[in-house]
CSV table of C-alpha atoms (C1' of nucleotides) in Angstrom, one decimal:
chain,number,residue,atom,x,y,z
A,1,MET,CA,-56.1,-175.2,153.5
A,2,PRO,CA,-59.6,-174.0,154.1
A,3,GLY,CA,-62.9,-175.5,152.9
A,4,MET,CA,-61.5,-179.0,152.6
A,5,ALA,CA,-63.7,-181.9,151.8
A,6,ARG,CA,-65.6,-183.3,154.8
A,7,ALA,CA,-65.9,-186.9,155.8
A,8,ALA,CA,-67.5,-188.8,152.9
A,9,ALA,CA,-71.2,-188.0,152.7
A,10,THR,CA,-74.0,-190.2,151.6
A,11,ALA,CA,-71.9,-193.2,152.5
A,12,ASP,CA,-73.8,-194.7,155.4
A,13,ALA,CA,-77.3,-195.8,156.3
A,14,PHE,CA,-77.8,-192.8,158.6
A,15,ASN,CA,-77.5,-190.4,155.7
A,16,ALA,CA,-79.4,-192.6,153.3
A,17,VAL,CA,-82.3,-192.6,155.6
A,18,ALA,CA,-82.2,-188.9,156.4
A,19,GLU,CA,-83.8,-188.2,153.1
A,20,PRO,CA,-87.7,-188.4,153.4
A,21,ARG,CA,-88.1,-189.7,149.8
A,22,ARG,CA,-85.7,-192.6,150.5
A,23,ARG,CA,-87.7,-193.5,153.6
A,24,GLU,CA,-90.8,-193.5,151.6
A,25,ILE,CA,-89.2,-195.8,149.1
A,26,LEU,CA,-88.2,-198.2,151.9
A,27,ASP,CA,-91.8,-198.0,153.3
A,28,LEU,CA,-93.1,-199.0,149.9
A,29,LEU,CA,-90.6,-201.9,149.5
A,30,VAL,CA,-91.4,-203.3,152.9
A,31,THR,CA,-94.3,-205.3,151.5
A,32,GLY,CA,-92.1,-206.9,148.8
A,33,GLU,CA,-90.0,-206.3,145.8
A,34,ARG,CA,-91.2,-203.8,143.2
A,35,PRO,CA,-90.0,-202.4,139.8
A,36,VAL,CA,-88.9,-198.8,139.5
A,37,ASN,CA,-92.0,-197.6,137.7
A,38,ASP,CA,-94.1,-198.9,140.5
A,39,LEU,CA,-92.3,-196.6,142.9
A,40,VAL,CA,-92.4,-193.7,140.5
A,41,GLY,CA,-96.2,-194.1,140.4
A,42,ALA,CA,-96.5,-194.3,144.2
A,43,LEU,CA,-94.2,-191.4,145.0
A,44,GLU,CA,-94.8,-188.0,143.4
A,45,LEU,CA,-91.4,-187.8,141.8
A,46,GLY,CA,-89.8,-188.3,138.4
A,47,GLN,CA,-88.3,-191.6,137.3
A,48,PRO,CA,-84.7,-190.3,137.2
A,49,GLN,CA,-85.0,-189.0,140.8
A,50,VAL,CA,-86.3,-192.3,142.0
A,51,SER,CA,-83.5,-194.2,140.2
A,52,LYS,CA,-81.0,-191.9,141.9
A,53,HIS,CA,-82.5,-192.5,145.3
A,54,LEU,CA,-82.4,-196.2,144.6
A,55,ARG,CA,-78.8,-195.9,143.7
A,56,VAL,CA,-78.0,-194.3,147.0
A,57,LEU,CA,-79.9,-197.0,148.9
A,58,ARG,CA,-78.1,-199.6,146.9
A,59,GLU,CA,-74.7,-198.1,147.6
A,60,VAL,CA,-75.3,-198.3,151.4
A,61,GLY,CA,-76.7,-201.8,151.0
A,62,LEU,CA,-80.3,-201.0,152.0
A,63,VAL,CA,-81.8,-202.4,148.8
A,64,GLU,CA,-80.8,-205.1,146.3
A,65,VAL,CA,-81.8,-205.5,142.7
A,66,ARG,CA,-82.9,-208.4,140.5
A,67,GLU,CA,-83.4,-208.2,136.8
A,68,ARG,CA,-86.6,-209.3,135.3
A,69,GLY,CA,-86.9,-208.7,131.6
A,70,ARG,CA,-86.4,-205.0,131.1
A,71,GLN,CA,-87.4,-204.1,134.7
A,72,ARG,CA,-85.3,-204.1,137.8
A,73,MET,CA,-87.0,-205.5,140.8
A,74,TYR,CA,-85.8,-203.8,144.0
A,75,ARG,CA,-86.1,-205.3,147.4
A,76,ILE,CA,-85.1,-204.3,150.9
A,77,ASN,CA,-82.1,-205.5,152.8
A,78,GLY,CA,-82.6,-204.0,156.3
A,79,ARG,CA,-79.3,-205.2,157.7
A,80,PRO,CA,-77.7,-201.7,157.6
A,81,LEU,CA,-80.7,-200.4,159.6
A,82,GLU,CA,-79.6,-202.5,162.6
A,83,GLN,CA,-76.8,-200.2,163.2
A,84,ILE,CA,-79.2,-197.3,163.5
A,85,HIS,CA,-81.5,-199.2,165.7
A,86,ASP,CA,-78.7,-200.2,168.0
A,87,TRP,CA,-77.3,-196.6,168.2
A,88,VAL,CA,-80.7,-195.0,168.8
A,89,GLY,CA,-81.6,-197.8,171.2
A,90,GLY,CA,-78.7,-196.7,173.4
A,91,PHE,CA,-80.6,-193.5,174.1
A,92,GLU,CA,-83.9,-195.1,175.1
A,93,ARG,CA,-83.6,-193.9,178.7
A,94,THR,CA,-83.5,-190.4,177.4
A,95,TRP,CA,-87.0,-190.5,176.1
A,96,ASN,CA,-88.6,-193.2,178.2
A,97,GLU,CA,-90.5,-191.9,181.3
A,98,ARG,CA,-89.8,-195.0,183.3
A,99,PHE,CA,-86.1,-194.6,182.8
A,100,ASP,CA,-86.4,-190.9,183.5
A,101,ALA,CA,-87.9,-191.8,186.9
A,102,LEU,CA,-85.0,-194.3,187.5
A,103,GLU,CA,-82.6,-191.5,186.7
A,104,GLY,CA,-84.2,-189.4,189.3
A,105,VAL,CA,-83.7,-192.1,191.9
A,106,LEU,CA,-80.0,-192.4,190.8
A,107,GLU,CA,-79.6,-188.7,191.1
A,108,GLU,CA,-81.0,-188.8,194.6
A,109,LEU,CA,-78.6,-191.6,195.6
A,110,LYS,CA,-75.7,-189.6,194.2
A,111,THR,CA,-76.8,-186.6,196.3
A,112,GLU,CA,-77.0,-188.8,199.4
A,113,GLU,CA,-73.5,-190.1,198.8
A,114,GLU,CA,-72.2,-186.5,198.6
A,115,ASP,CA,-74.0,-185.7,201.8
A,116,ASN,CA,-72.4,-188.7,203.5
A,117,ALA,CA,-68.9,-187.9,202.1
A,118,ASP,CA,-67.5,-188.2,205.7
A,119,ASP,CA,-67.9,-191.9,206.4
B,1,MET,CA,-89.3,-173.5,137.5
B,2,PRO,CA,-86.2,-175.6,137.7
B,3,GLY,CA,-83.9,-176.0,140.6
B,4,MET,CA,-86.4,-175.1,143.2
B,5,ALA,CA,-85.7,-175.4,147.0
B,6,ARG,CA,-86.1,-178.9,148.4
B,7,ALA,CA,-88.0,-179.8,151.5
B,8,ALA,CA,-86.4,-178.0,154.5
B,9,ALA,CA,-83.2,-179.7,155.4
B,10,THR,CA,-81.7,-180.0,158.9
B,11,ALA,CA,-85.2,-179.7,160.3
B,12,ASP,CA,-85.8,-183.1,161.8
B,13,ALA,CA,-84.1,-185.6,164.0
B,14,PHE,CA,-83.2,-187.9,161.1
B,15,ASN,CA,-81.1,-185.3,159.5
B,16,ALA,CA,-79.6,-184.0,162.7
B,17,VAL,CA,-78.4,-187.5,163.6
B,18,ALA,CA,-77.1,-188.2,160.1
B,19,GLU,CA,-74.1,-186.1,160.8
B,20,PRO,CA,-71.3,-188.1,162.6
B,21,ARG,CA,-70.1,-185.2,164.7
B,22,ARG,CA,-73.6,-184.6,166.1
B,23,ARG,CA,-73.9,-188.3,167.0
B,24,GLU,CA,-70.6,-188.0,168.8
B,25,ILE,CA,-71.9,-185.0,170.7
B,26,LEU,CA,-75.0,-187.0,171.8
B,27,ASP,CA,-72.8,-189.9,172.8
B,28,LEU,CA,-70.8,-187.5,175.0
B,29,LEU,CA,-73.9,-186.0,176.5
B,30,VAL,CA,-75.4,-189.4,177.4
B,31,THR,CA,-73.5,-189.5,180.7
B,32,GLY,CA,-74.9,-186.1,181.7
B,33,GLU,CA,-74.9,-182.4,181.0
B,34,ARG,CA,-71.7,-180.7,179.8
B,35,PRO,CA,-70.5,-177.2,178.9
B,36,VAL,CA,-69.5,-176.5,175.3
B,37,ASN,CA,-65.7,-176.3,175.9
B,38,ASP,CA,-65.9,-179.8,177.4
B,39,LEU,CA,-67.2,-181.1,174.1
B,40,VAL,CA,-64.7,-179.1,172.1
B,41,GLY,CA,-62.0,-180.8,174.0
B,42,ALA,CA,-63.5,-184.3,173.5
B,43,LEU,CA,-64.2,-183.9,169.8
B,44,GLU,CA,-61.4,-182.8,167.5
B,45,LEU,CA,-63.3,-179.8,166.2
B,46,GLY,CA,-63.3,-176.0,166.7
B,47,GLN,CA,-65.5,-174.3,169.2
B,48,PRO,CA,-67.6,-172.5,166.6
B,49,GLN,CA,-68.3,-175.8,164.8
B,50,VAL,CA,-69.4,-177.4,168.0
B,51,SER,CA,-71.6,-174.5,168.8
B,52,LYS,CA,-73.2,-174.8,165.3
B,53,HIS,CA,-73.8,-178.5,165.7
B,54,LEU,CA,-75.3,-177.8,169.1
B,55,ARG,CA,-77.6,-175.3,167.5
B,56,VAL,CA,-78.9,-177.8,165.0
B,57,LEU,CA,-79.4,-180.3,167.8
B,58,ARG,CA,-81.2,-177.7,169.8
B,59,GLU,CA,-83.5,-176.7,166.9
B,60,VAL,CA,-84.7,-180.3,166.5
B,61,GLY,CA,-85.1,-180.6,170.3
B,62,LEU,CA,-82.4,-183.2,170.8
B,63,VAL,CA,-80.6,-181.1,173.4
B,64,GLU,CA,-81.5,-178.4,175.9
B,65,VAL,CA,-79.4,-175.7,177.5
B,66,ARG,CA,-79.1,-174.3,181.0
B,67,GLU,CA,-77.0,-171.3,181.8
B,68,ARG,CA,-74.4,-171.6,184.6
B,69,GLY,CA,-72.3,-168.5,184.9
B,70,ARG,CA,-70.6,-167.9,181.6
B,71,GLN,CA,-71.0,-171.4,180.5
B,72,ARG,CA,-73.9,-173.2,178.8
B,73,MET,CA,-74.6,-176.6,180.1
B,74,TYR,CA,-76.1,-178.9,177.4
B,75,ARG,CA,-78.1,-182.0,178.1
B,76,ILE,CA,-79.8,-184.6,176.0
B,77,ASN,CA,-83.5,-184.7,175.3
B,78,GLY,CA,-83.9,-188.0,173.5
B,79,ARG,CA,-87.6,-187.7,172.8
B,80,PRO,CA,-87.1,-186.9,169.1
B,81,LEU,CA,-85.1,-190.1,168.8
B,82,GLU,CA,-88.2,-192.1,169.6
B,83,GLN,CA,-89.6,-191.3,166.1
B,84,ILE,CA,-86.4,-192.8,164.5
B,85,HIS,CA,-86.5,-195.8,166.8
B,86,ASP,CA,-90.1,-196.5,165.9
B,87,TRP,CA,-89.6,-196.1,162.1
B,88,VAL,CA,-86.5,-198.3,162.1
B,89,GLY,CA,-88.2,-200.8,164.3
B,90,GLY,CA,-90.8,-201.3,161.6
B,91,PHE,CA,-88.0,-202.9,159.5
B,92,GLU,CA,-86.7,-205.3,162.1
B,93,ARG,CA,-87.9,-208.3,160.2
B,94,THR,CA,-85.8,-207.2,157.3
B,95,TRP,CA,-82.6,-207.8,159.2
B,96,ASN,CA,-83.5,-210.2,161.9
B,97,GLU,CA,-82.8,-213.9,160.9
B,98,ARG,CA,-85.7,-215.2,163.0
B,99,PHE,CA,-88.1,-213.0,161.1
B,100,ASP,CA,-86.4,-214.0,157.9
B,101,ALA,CA,-87.2,-217.6,158.7
B,102,LEU,CA,-90.8,-216.6,159.5
B,103,GLU,CA,-91.0,-214.9,156.2
B,104,GLY,CA,-89.8,-218.1,154.6
B,105,VAL,CA,-92.7,-220.0,156.2
B,106,LEU,CA,-95.2,-217.4,155.0
B,107,GLU,CA,-93.8,-217.6,151.5
B,108,GLU,CA,-94.3,-221.4,151.6
B,109,LEU,CA,-97.9,-220.9,152.8
B,110,LYS,CA,-98.5,-218.5,150.0
B,111,THR,CA,-97.1,-221.0,147.5
B,112,GLU,CA,-99.3,-223.8,148.9
B,113,GLU,CA,-102.3,-221.5,148.5
B,114,GLU,CA,-101.5,-220.9,144.9
B,115,ASP,CA,-101.1,-224.6,144.4
B,116,ASN,CA,-104.5,-225.2,145.9
B,117,ALA,CA,-106.2,-222.5,143.9
B,118,ASP,CA,-108.8,-225.0,142.7
B,119,ASP,CA,-110.7,-225.7,145.9
C,1,DT,C1',-63.0,-150.7,184.1
C,2,DT,C1',-60.2,-153.6,181.9
C,3,DG,C1',-59.0,-158.0,180.5
C,4,DA,C1',-59.7,-162.9,180.1
C,5,DC,C1',-62.9,-166.4,179.4
C,6,DA,C1',-67.1,-169.0,177.4
C,7,DC,C1',-69.9,-169.0,173.9
C,8,DA,C1',-72.6,-167.5,169.7
C,9,DT,C1',-72.9,-165.7,165.2
C,10,DA,C1',-71.4,-163.8,160.6
C,11,DC,C1',-69.1,-164.6,156.7
C,12,DC,C1',-66.4,-167.3,153.2
C,13,DG,C1',-65.0,-171.1,150.1
C,14,DG,C1',-65.6,-175.7,148.7
C,15,DT,C1',-68.5,-179.4,147.9
C,16,DA,C1',-72.6,-182.3,148.2
C,17,DT,C1',-77.3,-182.7,147.4
C,18,DC,C1',-81.8,-182.5,145.2
C,19,DG,C1',-85.0,-182.0,141.5
C,20,DG,C1',-85.5,-181.3,136.6
C,21,DT,C1',-84.5,-182.1,131.6
C,22,DA,C1',-82.2,-184.5,128.2
C,23,DT,C1',-80.0,-188.5,126.7
C,24,DA,C1',-77.9,-193.2,126.7
C,25,DT,C1',-78.6,-198.2,127.1
C,26,DA,C1',-81.0,-202.4,127.0
C,27,DA,C1',-84.9,-205.4,126.4
C,28,DT,C1',-89.4,-206.3,124.1
C,29,DG,C1',-92.7,-206.3,120.4
C,30,DC,C1',-94.2,-205.5,115.7
D,1,DG,C1',-84.7,-203.3,111.9
D,2,DC,C1',-87.7,-199.9,114.3
D,3,DA,C1',-90.6,-198.1,117.8
D,4,DT,C1',-91.7,-198.6,122.5
D,5,DT,C1',-90.9,-199.5,127.2
D,6,DA,C1',-88.0,-199.6,131.5
D,7,DT,C1',-84.3,-197.8,133.6
D,8,DA,C1',-79.8,-195.5,134.3
D,9,DT,C1',-76.8,-191.7,133.7
D,10,DA,C1',-75.1,-186.9,132.5
D,11,DC,C1',-75.7,-182.4,133.1
D,12,DC,C1',-77.6,-178.1,135.1
D,13,DG,C1',-79.0,-174.6,138.5
D,14,DA,C1',-80.3,-173.6,143.1
D,15,DT,C1',-79.4,-174.3,147.6
D,16,DA,C1',-77.8,-176.5,151.9
D,17,DC,C1',-74.1,-178.0,154.5
D,18,DC,C1',-69.6,-178.2,156.8
D,19,DG,C1',-65.3,-176.5,158.5
D,20,DG,C1',-62.4,-172.4,159.1
D,21,DT,C1',-61.5,-167.5,160.6
D,22,DA,C1',-63.0,-163.4,162.5
D,23,DT,C1',-65.9,-161.0,165.4
D,24,DG,C1',-69.7,-160.0,168.6
D,25,DT,C1',-71.9,-160.6,173.3
D,26,DG,C1',-72.2,-161.6,177.9
D,27,DT,C1',-69.9,-162.9,182.4
D,28,DC,C1',-66.5,-163.1,185.8
D,29,DA,C1',-62.3,-161.5,188.2
D,30,DA,C1',-58.8,-158.3,189.5
DNA sequence: TTGACACATACCGGTATCGGTATATAATGC
DNA sequence: GCATTATATACCGATACCGGTATGTGTCAA
């Protein structure tokens, strides 16, 4: 059975945030809740597109909505970002120079151990 | 001109890391360099698929290769992850309870200001 | 040199994704 | 009620993406 469906898709925060426009939206919402048209004005993008991006963000729990008259006020809920922060944080030593140095030392220790394999 | 191409695609770390398999690969490489077949064994995925994911990771600079005989030893270079860490870090107060509390205080101050709008 | 091994690449099919346009829905104002 | 505003949704076309299979390329070993 070739070409089968792959695992979900835009179902998690990683994917939601992979899209630059959605990151822009979150950047805009970080200062507080905003109606859709506000975002449409700020981004250079049509209203339906913004609504669709907001839908994705909503589905992964990154934004929440509140109705105010005929507008929908969107606000951030960053909790799903914690997962990303944690995962990426686990790789800190792979970009941090100080940790790189530490790794060098550990490598040396390992080499010494191998050299003294006869004790 | 409808249906035009969208901005690049798998061209940055955000996108590279949005794919679960590629995160698994990085998780496996965090302990040290490994040849491709090692990864194929660890993941439940064909060798060509792993090679293609490694290519994406290579293109965004998240892994580097070293030739050893007929194998290619892949290792992590986490530097591109720093960008993600920084961006996500900017939203910490949107998931952290302590910051939530702080925000509550700020909100109160703002309200008080509005109340004293006559001084 | 021939064969096995390790890996990369090309191609295919199915689906997801994105922006764009048109339309539906719902609230507001006259 | 009717027009307007604010937003969501449906549909479309183009493309990107992912896994699978087949094949290419380079390296080692007999």
